[in-house]
PDB file of C-alpha atoms in Angstrom:
ATOM      1  CA  MET S   1      44.203-169.896 126.022  1.00  0.00           C
ATOM      2  CA  LYS S   2      46.834-167.937 124.120  1.00  0.00           C
ATOM      3  CA  PHE S   3      50.398-167.830 125.438  1.00  0.00           C
ATOM      4  CA  VAL S   4      53.177-165.459 124.405  1.00  0.00           C
ATOM      5  CA  THR S   5      56.818-164.740 124.864  1.00  0.00           C
ATOM      6  CA  ALA S   6      57.012-160.967 124.979  1.00  0.00           C
ATOM      7  CA  SER S   7      59.153-158.077 126.131  1.00  0.00           C
ATOM      8  CA  ILE S   8      58.491-154.665 127.632  1.00  0.00           C
ATOM      9  CA  HIS S   9      61.119-152.126 128.651  1.00  0.00           C
ATOM     10  CA  ASN S  10      63.700-154.628 127.326  1.00  0.00           C
ATOM     11  CA  GLU S  11      62.583-157.266 129.820  1.00  0.00           C
ATOM     12  CA  GLN S  12      61.421-160.604 128.408  1.00  0.00           C
ATOM     13  CA  PHE S  13      58.555-162.488 130.034  1.00  0.00           C
ATOM     14  CA  ILE S  14      56.085-165.329 129.532  1.00  0.00           C
ATOM     15  CA  GLY S  15      52.540-164.082 129.215  1.00  0.00           C
ATOM     16  CA  ALA S  16      48.951-164.947 128.435  1.00  0.00           C
ATOM     17  CA  VAL S  17      46.431-162.978 126.413  1.00  0.00           C
ATOM     18  CA  TYR S  18      43.633-161.495 128.520  1.00  0.00           C
ATOM     19  CA  GLY S  19      41.211-159.527 126.361  1.00  0.00           C
ATOM     20  CA  ASP S  20      43.194-156.608 124.936  1.00  0.00           C
ATOM     21  CA  LYS S  21      45.951-157.038 127.505  1.00  0.00           C
ATOM     22  CA  ILE S  22      48.891-159.343 128.170  1.00  0.00           C
ATOM     23  CA  ILE S  23      49.398-160.860 131.626  1.00  0.00           C
ATOM     24  CA  ASP S  24      52.978-161.045 132.866  1.00  0.00           C
ATOM     25  CA  LEU S  25      52.467-164.456 134.460  1.00  0.00           C
ATOM     26  CA  LYS S  26      55.441-164.407 136.794  1.00  0.00           C
ATOM     27  CA  LYS S  27      54.570-160.966 138.181  1.00  0.00           C
ATOM     28  CA  ALA S  28      50.894-161.870 138.467  1.00  0.00           C
ATOM     29  CA  GLU S  29      51.620-165.110 140.329  1.00  0.00           C
ATOM     30  CA  LYS S  30      53.853-163.282 142.790  1.00  0.00           C
ATOM     31  CA  ASP S  31      51.321-160.508 143.352  1.00  0.00           C
ATOM     32  CA  ILE S  32      48.263-162.744 143.669  1.00  0.00           C
ATOM     33  CA  PHE S  33      49.610-165.906 145.265  1.00  0.00           C
ATOM     34  CA  GLU S  34      53.017-164.801 146.595  1.00  0.00           C
ATOM     35  CA  LEU S  35      54.572-167.595 144.542  1.00  0.00           C
ATOM     36  CA  THR S  36      57.244-167.716 141.848  1.00  0.00           C
ATOM     37  CA  SER S  37      56.756-171.114 140.212  1.00  0.00           C
ATOM     38  CA  PHE S  38      56.606-170.131 136.529  1.00  0.00           C
ATOM     39  CA  PRO S  39      59.756-171.028 134.572  1.00  0.00           C
ATOM     40  CA  LYS S  40      61.542-168.329 132.598  1.00  0.00           C
ATOM     41  CA  SER S  41      61.207-169.944 129.161  1.00  0.00           C
ATOM     42  CA  MET S  42      58.196-170.987 127.114  1.00  0.00           C
ATOM     43  CA  VAL S  43      59.767-174.395 126.486  1.00  0.00           C
ATOM     44  CA  ASP S  44      59.901-175.079 130.223  1.00  0.00           C
ATOM     45  CA  CYS S  45      56.309-173.867 130.624  1.00  0.00           C
ATOM     46  CA  VAL S  46      55.169-176.136 127.790  1.00  0.00           C
ATOM     47  CA  ALA S  47      56.970-179.058 129.413  1.00  0.00           C
ATOM     48  CA  LEU S  48      54.814-178.570 132.531  1.00  0.00           C
ATOM     49  CA  GLY S  49      51.757-179.314 130.405  1.00  0.00           C
ATOM     50  CA  ASP S  50      48.440-179.291 132.234  1.00  0.00           C
ATOM     51  CA  LYS S  51      50.042-177.958 135.417  1.00  0.00           C
ATOM     52  CA  PHE S  52      51.121-174.807 133.573  1.00  0.00           C
ATOM     53  CA  VAL S  53      47.689-174.374 131.985  1.00  0.00           C
ATOM     54  CA  GLN S  54      45.889-174.840 135.307  1.00  0.00           C
ATOM     55  CA  ASN S  55      48.152-172.309 137.019  1.00  0.00           C
ATOM     56  CA  VAL S  56      47.364-169.765 134.305  1.00  0.00           C
ATOM     57  CA  LYS S  57      43.628-170.443 134.657  1.00  0.00           C
ATOM     58  CA  GLN S  58      43.853-169.765 138.394  1.00  0.00           C
ATOM     59  CA  ILE S  59      45.511-166.424 137.698  1.00  0.00           C
ATOM     60  CA  VAL S  60      42.904-165.509 135.082  1.00  0.00           C
ATOM     61  CA  ASP S  61      40.089-166.383 137.497  1.00  0.00           C
ATOM     62  CA  LYS S  62      41.592-164.081 140.129  1.00  0.00           C
ATOM     63  CA  ILE S  63      42.081-161.228 137.679  1.00  0.00           C
ATOM     64  CA  ALA S  64      38.449-161.453 136.597  1.00  0.00           C
ATOM     65  CA  GLY S  65      37.425-159.846 139.869  1.00  0.00           C
ATOM     66  CA  LYS S  66      39.811-156.896 139.545  1.00  0.00           C
ATOM     67  CA  ASP S  67      39.584-153.580 137.702  1.00  0.00           C
ATOM     68  CA  GLY S  68      42.239-154.288 135.061  1.00  0.00           C
ATOM     69  CA  SER S  69      44.749-151.665 136.204  1.00  0.00           C
ATOM     70  CA  GLU S  70      47.135-154.085 137.908  1.00  0.00           C
ATOM     71  CA  SER S  71      50.859-153.635 137.292  1.00  0.00           C
ATOM     72  CA  TYR S  72      51.202-157.094 135.721  1.00  0.00           C
ATOM     73  CA  LEU S  73      48.672-156.298 132.973  1.00  0.00           C
ATOM     74  CA  TYR S  74      50.043-154.576 129.878  1.00  0.00           C
ATOM     75  CA  PRO S  75      48.042-153.200 126.923  1.00  0.00           C
ATOM     76  CA  ILE S  76      48.876-155.494 124.030  1.00  0.00           C
ATOM     77  CA  GLU S  77      50.045-152.559 121.901  1.00  0.00           C
ATOM     78  CA  ASP S  78      52.691-151.711 124.531  1.00  0.00           C
ATOM     79  CA  VAL S  79      54.516-155.037 124.382  1.00  0.00           C
ATOM     80  CA  LYS S  80      56.741-156.604 121.759  1.00  0.00           C
ATOM     81  CA  LEU S  81      55.525-160.076 120.830  1.00  0.00           C
ATOM     82  CA  LEU S  82      58.536-162.303 120.196  1.00  0.00           C
ATOM     83  CA  SER S  83      58.421-165.720 118.609  1.00  0.00           C
ATOM     84  CA  PRO S  84      56.629-167.838 121.252  1.00  0.00           C
ATOM     85  CA  ILE S  85      59.757-170.012 121.293  1.00  0.00           C
ATOM     86  CA  PRO S  86      62.482-167.528 120.344  1.00  0.00           C
ATOM     87  CA  ARG S  87      65.262-170.075 119.886  1.00  0.00           C
ATOM     88  CA  PRO S  88      64.028-173.651 119.363  1.00  0.00           C
ATOM     89  CA  ALA S  89      66.379-176.359 120.619  1.00  0.00           C
ATOM     90  CA  LYS S  90      66.070-178.172 117.288  1.00  0.00           C
ATOM     91  CA  ASN S  91      65.503-177.187 113.706  1.00  0.00           C
ATOM     92  CA  VAL S  92      61.846-176.519 112.939  1.00  0.00           C
ATOM     93  CA  PHE S  93      60.367-179.644 111.314  1.00  0.00           C
ATOM     94  CA  CYS S  94      58.487-178.847 108.091  1.00  0.00           C
ATOM     95  CA  VAL S  95      56.187-180.905 105.904  1.00  0.00           C
ATOM     96  CA  GLY S  96      56.438-180.316 102.164  1.00  0.00           C
ATOM     97  CA  LYS S  97      53.600-180.550  99.662  1.00  0.00           C
ATOM     98  CA  ASN S  98      50.968-181.533 102.227  1.00  0.00           C
ATOM     99  CA  TYR S  99      48.152-179.908 100.239  1.00  0.00           C
ATOM    100  CA  ARG S 100      47.302-181.454  96.889  1.00  0.00           C
ATOM    101  CA  GLU S 101      46.758-178.209  94.963  1.00  0.00           C
ATOM    102  CA  HIS S 102      50.017-176.766  96.277  1.00  0.00           C
ATOM    103  CA  ALA S 103      51.921-179.858  95.163  1.00  0.00           C
ATOM    104  CA  ILE S 104      50.402-179.479  91.694  1.00  0.00           C
ATOM    105  CA  GLU S 105      51.158-175.735  91.448  1.00  0.00           C
ATOM    106  CA  MET S 106      54.798-176.521  92.264  1.00  0.00           C
ATOM    107  CA  GLY S 107      55.001-179.095  89.460  1.00  0.00           C
ATOM    108  CA  SER S 108      52.258-181.466  88.353  1.00  0.00           C
ATOM    109  CA  GLU S 109      49.958-184.234  89.531  1.00  0.00           C
ATOM    110  CA  ALA S 110      53.047-186.436  89.744  1.00  0.00           C
ATOM    111  CA  ASP S 111      54.366-184.225  92.559  1.00  0.00           C
ATOM    112  CA  VAL S 112      51.583-185.175  94.986  1.00  0.00           C
ATOM    113  CA  PRO S 113      53.516-187.206  97.593  1.00  0.00           C
ATOM    114  CA  LYS S 114      52.683-190.733  98.682  1.00  0.00           C
ATOM    115  CA  HIS S 115      54.716-190.413 101.884  1.00  0.00           C
ATOM    116  CA  VAL S 116      55.331-187.553 104.284  1.00  0.00           C
ATOM    117  CA  MET S 117      57.928-185.200 102.822  1.00  0.00           C
ATOM    118  CA  LEU S 118      60.090-183.623 105.533  1.00  0.00           C
ATOM    119  CA  PHE S 119      62.728-180.908 105.702  1.00  0.00           C
ATOM    120  CA  SER S 120      63.772-178.384 108.351  1.00  0.00           C
ATOM    121  CA  LYS S 121      64.602-174.749 109.052  1.00  0.00           C
ATOM    122  CA  ALA S 122      67.543-173.743 111.264  1.00  0.00           C
ATOM    123  CA  PRO S 123      66.824-172.165 114.678  1.00  0.00           C
ATOM    124  CA  THR S 124      68.715-169.048 113.520  1.00  0.00           C
ATOM    125  CA  SER S 125      65.958-168.454 110.941  1.00  0.00           C
ATOM    126  CA  VAL S 126      63.313-167.855 113.631  1.00  0.00           C
ATOM    127  CA  ILE S 127      61.866-164.369 114.191  1.00  0.00           C
ATOM    128  CA  GLY S 128      58.662-163.074 115.765  1.00  0.00           C
ATOM    129  CA  HIS S 129      55.511-161.154 114.934  1.00  0.00           C
ATOM    130  CA  GLU S 130      56.184-157.742 113.312  1.00  0.00           C
ATOM    131  CA  ASP S 131      59.909-158.495 112.894  1.00  0.00           C
ATOM    132  CA  GLU S 132      61.335-157.625 109.486  1.00  0.00           C
ATOM    133  CA  ILE S 133      62.368-160.282 106.974  1.00  0.00           C
ATOM    134  CA  ASP S 134      65.758-159.776 105.326  1.00  0.00           C
ATOM    135  CA  PRO S 135      65.256-160.132 101.534  1.00  0.00           C
ATOM    136  CA  HIS S 136      68.859-161.383 101.087  1.00  0.00           C
ATOM    137  CA  LEU S 137      69.086-159.585  97.763  1.00  0.00           C
ATOM    138  CA  HIS S 138      72.671-160.807  97.290  1.00  0.00           C
ATOM    139  CA  LEU S 139      71.307-164.369  97.171  1.00  0.00           C
ATOM    140  CA  THR S 140      67.836-164.260  95.687  1.00  0.00           C
ATOM    141  CA  LYS S 141      65.212-162.399  93.698  1.00  0.00           C
ATOM    142  CA  GLU S 142      62.765-165.281  94.246  1.00  0.00           C
ATOM    143  CA  LEU S 143      61.752-164.867  97.879  1.00  0.00           C
ATOM    144  CA  ASP S 144      58.449-166.617  98.569  1.00  0.00           C
ATOM    145  CA  TYR S 145      55.936-167.012 101.402  1.00  0.00           C
ATOM    146  CA  GLU S 146      54.095-170.077 102.751  1.00  0.00           C
ATOM    147  CA  GLY S 147      51.422-169.729 105.449  1.00  0.00           C
ATOM    148  CA  GLU S 148      51.247-172.809 107.665  1.00  0.00           C
ATOM    149  CA  LEU S 149      49.588-174.216 110.762  1.00  0.00           C
ATOM    150  CA  ALA S 150      52.303-175.348 113.159  1.00  0.00           C
ATOM    151  CA  VAL S 151      52.131-177.843 116.014  1.00  0.00           C
ATOM    152  CA  VAL S 152      53.997-177.315 119.288  1.00  0.00           C
ATOM    153  CA  ILE S 153      55.014-180.580 120.957  1.00  0.00           C
ATOM    154  CA  GLY S 154      54.228-180.790 124.680  1.00  0.00           C
ATOM    155  CA  LYS S 155      56.022-183.882 125.935  1.00  0.00           C
ATOM    156  CA  LYS S 156      58.896-186.191 125.084  1.00  0.00           C
ATOM    157  CA  GLY S 157      58.158-189.211 122.920  1.00  0.00           C
ATOM    158  CA  LYS S 158      59.550-191.695 120.446  1.00  0.00           C
ATOM    159  CA  GLN S 159      57.854-194.296 118.224  1.00  0.00           C
ATOM    160  CA  ILE S 160      54.532-192.629 118.920  1.00  0.00           C
ATOM    161  CA  ASN S 161      51.420-194.383 117.666  1.00  0.00           C
ATOM    162  CA  GLU S 162      49.008-192.316 115.588  1.00  0.00           C
ATOM    163  CA  ALA S 163      46.219-193.121 118.058  1.00  0.00           C
ATOM    164  CA  GLU S 164      48.218-191.438 120.840  1.00  0.00           C
ATOM    165  CA  ALA S 165      49.877-188.676 118.831  1.00  0.00           C
ATOM    166  CA  MET S 166      47.552-185.833 119.871  1.00  0.00           C
ATOM    167  CA  ASP S 167      48.462-186.501 123.513  1.00  0.00           C
ATOM    168  CA  TYR S 168      51.909-185.137 122.606  1.00  0.00           C
ATOM    169  CA  VAL S 169      50.541-181.848 121.224  1.00  0.00           C
ATOM    170  CA  PHE S 170      50.584-178.818 123.522  1.00  0.00           C
ATOM    171  CA  GLY S 171      49.110-176.317 121.100  1.00  0.00           C
ATOM    172  CA  TYR S 172      49.235-174.548 117.766  1.00  0.00           C
ATOM    173  CA  THR S 173      50.846-171.488 116.230  1.00  0.00           C
ATOM    174  CA  ILE S 174      51.527-169.959 112.795  1.00  0.00           C
ATOM    175  CA  VAL S 175      54.680-170.304 110.698  1.00  0.00           C
ATOM    176  CA  ASN S 176      55.616-168.400 107.558  1.00  0.00           C
ATOM    177  CA  ASP S 177      57.946-170.738 105.673  1.00  0.00           C
ATOM    178  CA  ILE S 178      59.867-168.049 103.778  1.00  0.00           C
ATOM    179  CA  THR S 179      61.806-169.632 100.909  1.00  0.00           C
ATOM    180  CA  ALA S 180      64.451-168.553  98.413  1.00  0.00           C
ATOM    181  CA  ARG S 181      63.198-170.582  95.446  1.00  0.00           C
ATOM    182  CA  ASN S 182      66.353-170.220  93.321  1.00  0.00           C
ATOM    183  CA  VAL S 183      68.570-171.388  96.205  1.00  0.00           C
ATOM    184  CA  GLN S 184      66.216-174.306  96.816  1.00  0.00           C
ATOM    185  CA  ALA S 185      66.436-175.326  93.150  1.00  0.00           C
ATOM    186  CA  GLN S 186      70.180-174.767  92.816  1.00  0.00           C
ATOM    187  CA  HIS S 187      71.098-177.030  95.719  1.00  0.00           C
ATOM    188  CA  LYS S 188      68.531-179.744  94.884  1.00  0.00           C
ATOM    189  CA  GLN S 189      67.316-179.785  98.493  1.00  0.00           C
ATOM    190  CA  PHE S 190      65.391-177.527 100.856  1.00  0.00           C
ATOM    191  CA  LEU S 191      67.645-176.633 103.803  1.00  0.00           C
ATOM    192  CA  LEU S 192      69.652-173.670 102.483  1.00  0.00           C
ATOM    193  CA  GLY S 193      66.779-172.050 100.614  1.00  0.00           C
ATOM    194  CA  LYS S 194      64.547-172.270 103.684  1.00  0.00           C
ATOM    195  CA  SER S 195      67.046-171.517 106.466  1.00  0.00           C
ATOM    196  CA  LEU S 196      68.075-167.964 105.598  1.00  0.00           C
ATOM    197  CA  ASP S 197      68.255-165.754 108.676  1.00  0.00           C
ATOM    198  CA  THR S 198      64.771-164.258 109.398  1.00  0.00           C
ATOM    199  CA  SER S 199      63.082-166.804 107.088  1.00  0.00           C
ATOM    200  CA  CYS S 200      60.943-168.435 109.796  1.00  0.00           C
ATOM    201  CA  PRO S 201      58.499-165.980 111.377  1.00  0.00           C
ATOM    202  CA  ILE S 202      56.527-167.733 114.129  1.00  0.00           C
ATOM    203  CA  GLY S 203      53.631-166.482 116.264  1.00  0.00           C
ATOM    204  CA  PRO S 204      52.132-164.369 117.481  1.00  0.00           C
ATOM    205  CA  TYR S 205      50.756-166.862 120.044  1.00  0.00           C
ATOM    206  CA  ILE S 206      50.700-170.491 121.016  1.00  0.00           C
ATOM    207  CA  VAL S 207      47.045-171.447 121.349  1.00  0.00           C
ATOM    208  CA  HIS S 208      46.503-174.355 123.726  1.00  0.00           C
ATOM    209  CA  LYS S 209      44.917-177.356 122.051  1.00  0.00           C
ATOM    210  CA  SER S 210      41.914-177.205 124.394  1.00  0.00           C
ATOM    211  CA  ALA S 211      40.825-173.999 122.631  1.00  0.00           C
ATOM    212  CA  ILE S 212      40.646-175.685 119.204  1.00  0.00           C
ATOM    213  CA  GLU S 213      38.055-178.423 118.867  1.00  0.00           C
ATOM    214  CA  THR S 214      39.672-179.800 115.724  1.00  0.00           C
ATOM    215  CA  PRO S 215      42.762-178.666 113.814  1.00  0.00           C
ATOM    216  CA  TYR S 216      41.202-179.991 110.594  1.00  0.00           C
ATOM    217  CA  ASP S 217      38.740-177.206 109.838  1.00  0.00           C
ATOM    218  CA  LEU S 218      40.756-173.997 110.150  1.00  0.00           C
ATOM    219  CA  THR S 219      40.923-171.420 107.370  1.00  0.00           C
ATOM    220  CA  ILE S 220      44.403-170.247 106.340  1.00  0.00           C
ATOM    221  CA  THR S 221      44.632-166.904 104.555  1.00  0.00           C
ATOM    222  CA  THR S 222      47.822-165.241 103.364  1.00  0.00           C
ATOM    223  CA  LYS S 223      47.779-161.641 102.156  1.00  0.00           C
ATOM    224  CA  VAL S 224      50.593-159.680 100.525  1.00  0.00           C
ATOM    225  CA  ASN S 225      49.941-155.936 100.651  1.00  0.00           C
ATOM    226  CA  ASP S 226      46.249-156.746 101.348  1.00  0.00           C
ATOM    227  CA  GLU S 227      45.975-158.976  98.259  1.00  0.00           C
ATOM    228  CA  VAL S 228      44.729-162.458  99.165  1.00  0.00           C
ATOM    229  CA  ARG S 229      47.220-164.965  97.810  1.00  0.00           C
ATOM    230  CA  GLN S 230      46.381-168.116  99.803  1.00  0.00           C
ATOM    231  CA  ASP S 231      42.866-169.053 100.857  1.00  0.00           C
ATOM    232  CA  GLY S 232      42.906-172.616 102.150  1.00  0.00           C
ATOM    233  CA  ASN S 233      41.673-174.867 104.896  1.00  0.00           C
ATOM    234  CA  THR S 234      43.465-177.445 107.034  1.00  0.00           C
ATOM    235  CA  LYS S 235      40.818-180.027 106.117  1.00  0.00           C
ATOM    236  CA  ASP S 236      42.683-180.362 102.818  1.00  0.00           C
ATOM    237  CA  MET S 237      45.891-181.735 104.370  1.00  0.00           C
ATOM    238  CA  ILE S 238      47.081-184.923 102.692  1.00  0.00           C
ATOM    239  CA  PHE S 239      48.775-186.284 105.817  1.00  0.00           C
ATOM    240  CA  THR S 240      47.225-185.753 109.240  1.00  0.00           C
ATOM    241  CA  ILE S 241      49.008-184.290 112.237  1.00  0.00           C
ATOM    242  CA  GLU S 242      48.810-187.695 113.903  1.00  0.00           C
ATOM    243  CA  HIS S 243      50.511-189.341 110.937  1.00  0.00           C
ATOM    244  CA  ILE S 244      53.199-186.645 110.750  1.00  0.00           C
ATOM    245  CA  ILE S 245      54.048-186.916 114.460  1.00  0.00           C
ATOM    246  CA  SER S 246      54.158-190.698 114.288  1.00  0.00           C
ATOM    247  CA  THR S 247      56.353-190.642 111.176  1.00  0.00           C
ATOM    248  CA  ILE S 248      58.907-188.203 112.631  1.00  0.00           C
ATOM    249  CA  SER S 249      59.042-189.985 115.974  1.00  0.00           C
ATOM    250  CA  GLN S 250      59.813-193.451 114.615  1.00  0.00           C
ATOM    251  CA  GLY S 251      63.522-192.656 114.673  1.00  0.00           C
ATOM    252  CA  THR S 252      63.718-189.155 116.141  1.00  0.00           C
ATOM    253  CA  THR S 253      62.836-188.227 119.710  1.00  0.00           C
ATOM    254  CA  LEU S 254      60.325-185.403 119.925  1.00  0.00           C
ATOM    255  CA  GLU S 255      60.648-183.080 122.920  1.00  0.00           C
ATOM    256  CA  PRO S 256      58.680-180.253 124.555  1.00  0.00           C
ATOM    257  CA  GLY S 257      58.938-177.110 122.460  1.00  0.00           C
ATOM    258  CA  ASP S 258      59.641-178.872 119.167  1.00  0.00           C
ATOM    259  CA  ILE S 259      57.761-177.201 116.322  1.00  0.00           C
ATOM    260  CA  ILE S 260      56.256-178.934 113.288  1.00  0.00           C
ATOM    261  CA  ALA S 261      54.973-176.821 110.375  1.00  0.00           C
ATOM    262  CA  THR S 262      52.311-178.900 108.656  1.00  0.00           C
ATOM    263  CA  GLY S 263      52.475-177.595 105.086  1.00  0.00           C
ATOM    264  CA  THR S 264      50.974-174.803 103.017  1.00  0.00           C
ATOM    265  CA  PRO S 265      47.918-174.552 100.753  1.00  0.00           C
ATOM    266  CA  ALA S 266      48.018-173.399  97.132  1.00  0.00           C
ATOM    267  CA  GLY S 267      48.709-169.785  96.262  1.00  0.00           C
ATOM    268  CA  VAL S 268      52.427-169.328  96.888  1.00  0.00           C
ATOM    269  CA  GLY S 269      54.230-166.748  94.779  1.00  0.00           C
ATOM    270  CA  LYS S 270      55.973-169.321  92.590  1.00  0.00           C
ATOM    271  CA  GLY S 271      52.599-170.824  91.686  1.00  0.00           C
ATOM    272  CA  PHE S 272      51.427-167.740  89.762  1.00  0.00           C
ATOM    273  CA  ASN S 273      52.110-167.117  86.085  1.00  0.00           C
ATOM    274  CA  PRO S 274      54.154-164.976  86.077  1.00  0.00           C
ATOM    275  CA  PRO S 275      55.406-165.653  89.647  1.00  0.00           C
ATOM    276  CA  LYS S 276      54.638-163.113  92.378  1.00  0.00           C
ATOM    277  CA  PHE S 277      57.783-163.121  94.500  1.00  0.00           C
ATOM    278  CA  LEU S 278      58.207-160.896  97.543  1.00  0.00           C
ATOM    279  CA  GLN S 279      59.833-157.486  97.200  1.00  0.00           C
ATOM    280  CA  PRO S 280      61.391-155.099  99.743  1.00  0.00           C
ATOM    281  CA  GLY S 281      58.628-153.251 101.559  1.00  0.00           C
ATOM    282  CA  ASP S 282      55.970-155.945 101.029  1.00  0.00           C
ATOM    283  CA  LEU S 283      53.735-156.741 104.002  1.00  0.00           C
ATOM    284  CA  VAL S 284      52.877-160.408 104.531  1.00  0.00           C
ATOM    285  CA  GLU S 285      49.960-161.310 106.815  1.00  0.00           C
ATOM    286  CA  ILE S 286      48.998-164.895 107.597  1.00  0.00           C
ATOM    287  CA  GLU S 287      45.736-165.481 109.430  1.00  0.00           C
ATOM    288  CA  ILE S 288      44.666-168.851 110.780  1.00  0.00           C
ATOM    289  CA  GLU S 289      41.213-169.188 112.257  1.00  0.00           C
ATOM    290  CA  LYS S 290      41.154-169.341 116.097  1.00  0.00           C
ATOM    291  CA  ILE S 291      44.882-168.550 116.301  1.00  0.00           C
ATOM    292  CA  GLY S 292      45.455-165.018 115.033  1.00  0.00           C
ATOM    293  CA  VAL S 293      47.453-163.033 112.488  1.00  0.00           C
ATOM    294  CA  LEU S 294      51.208-163.274 111.953  1.00  0.00           C
ATOM    295  CA  ARG S 295      52.455-160.076 110.311  1.00  0.00           C
ATOM    296  CA  ASN S 296      55.919-159.364 108.899  1.00  0.00           C
ATOM    297  CA  ARG S 297      57.317-156.874 106.411  1.00  0.00           C
ATOM    298  CA  ILE S 298      60.131-157.476 103.940  1.00  0.00           C
ATOM    299  CA  MET S 299      62.980-155.165 104.922  1.00  0.00           C
ATOM    300  CA  ASN S 300      63.707-152.237 102.622  1.00  0.00           C
ATOM    301  CA  SER S 301      67.289-152.461 101.433  1.00  0.00           C
TER     302      SER S 301
END
């Protein structure tokens, strides 16, 4: 099941993908069951866990017997897909150098980490599918892309054991970890270079974990203007999702709606010789198998 935060006619709603349409879940529930139990935010829906998923399944089952013209069904091209979680409560957790070849392209064999490498992106950096990315030309000429599988946490937990970590996962989405490489290098840390406004496109959907048999065999492809730049697979992660969740949670409480970007495969712009940094007008498309395509264009100045 694919869930969205979307808007139509300037009204935001929580929805689910149904073929080539989007279900407005709140309207559908009211029309079909004469109930209004769905929360207004995706975070609150995620926090309901299996109850939320089961309620959506009941709606989908009812719709299956109808003709598809119901007022709570919108053609997908008519809605604006926002970031599934438009304003995360916390910074987005990010794992650095979690693919061996990417670590090497960013330095050398010595840069392959022995422990999980973590940084974060500010909530103000988050944008959605088809939103434009500000190139921040006054700050950088080294804007880069990183296509990543991201985990959406489904329930509160601390000091989580690896054996239980997947119980805390609600689903998966896509993150583009846009980075100003010169800012990253100048400040000797990651936060400023990775937290520019519009530097964290997320979406277009959250795919419930039940729809993905394993997160460790998903292709990740990043294209810039139709040129394939990254062609990787999640099986090549150095640190597993279970290990990442356990590591973060040892001293930090994870909560419903928290997002963890799990790292990027080789092929980022900085890794080419000469580098292939993003330019105004460039179109970046990240596709992850079984999830979808996250598409954003660099704003023309």
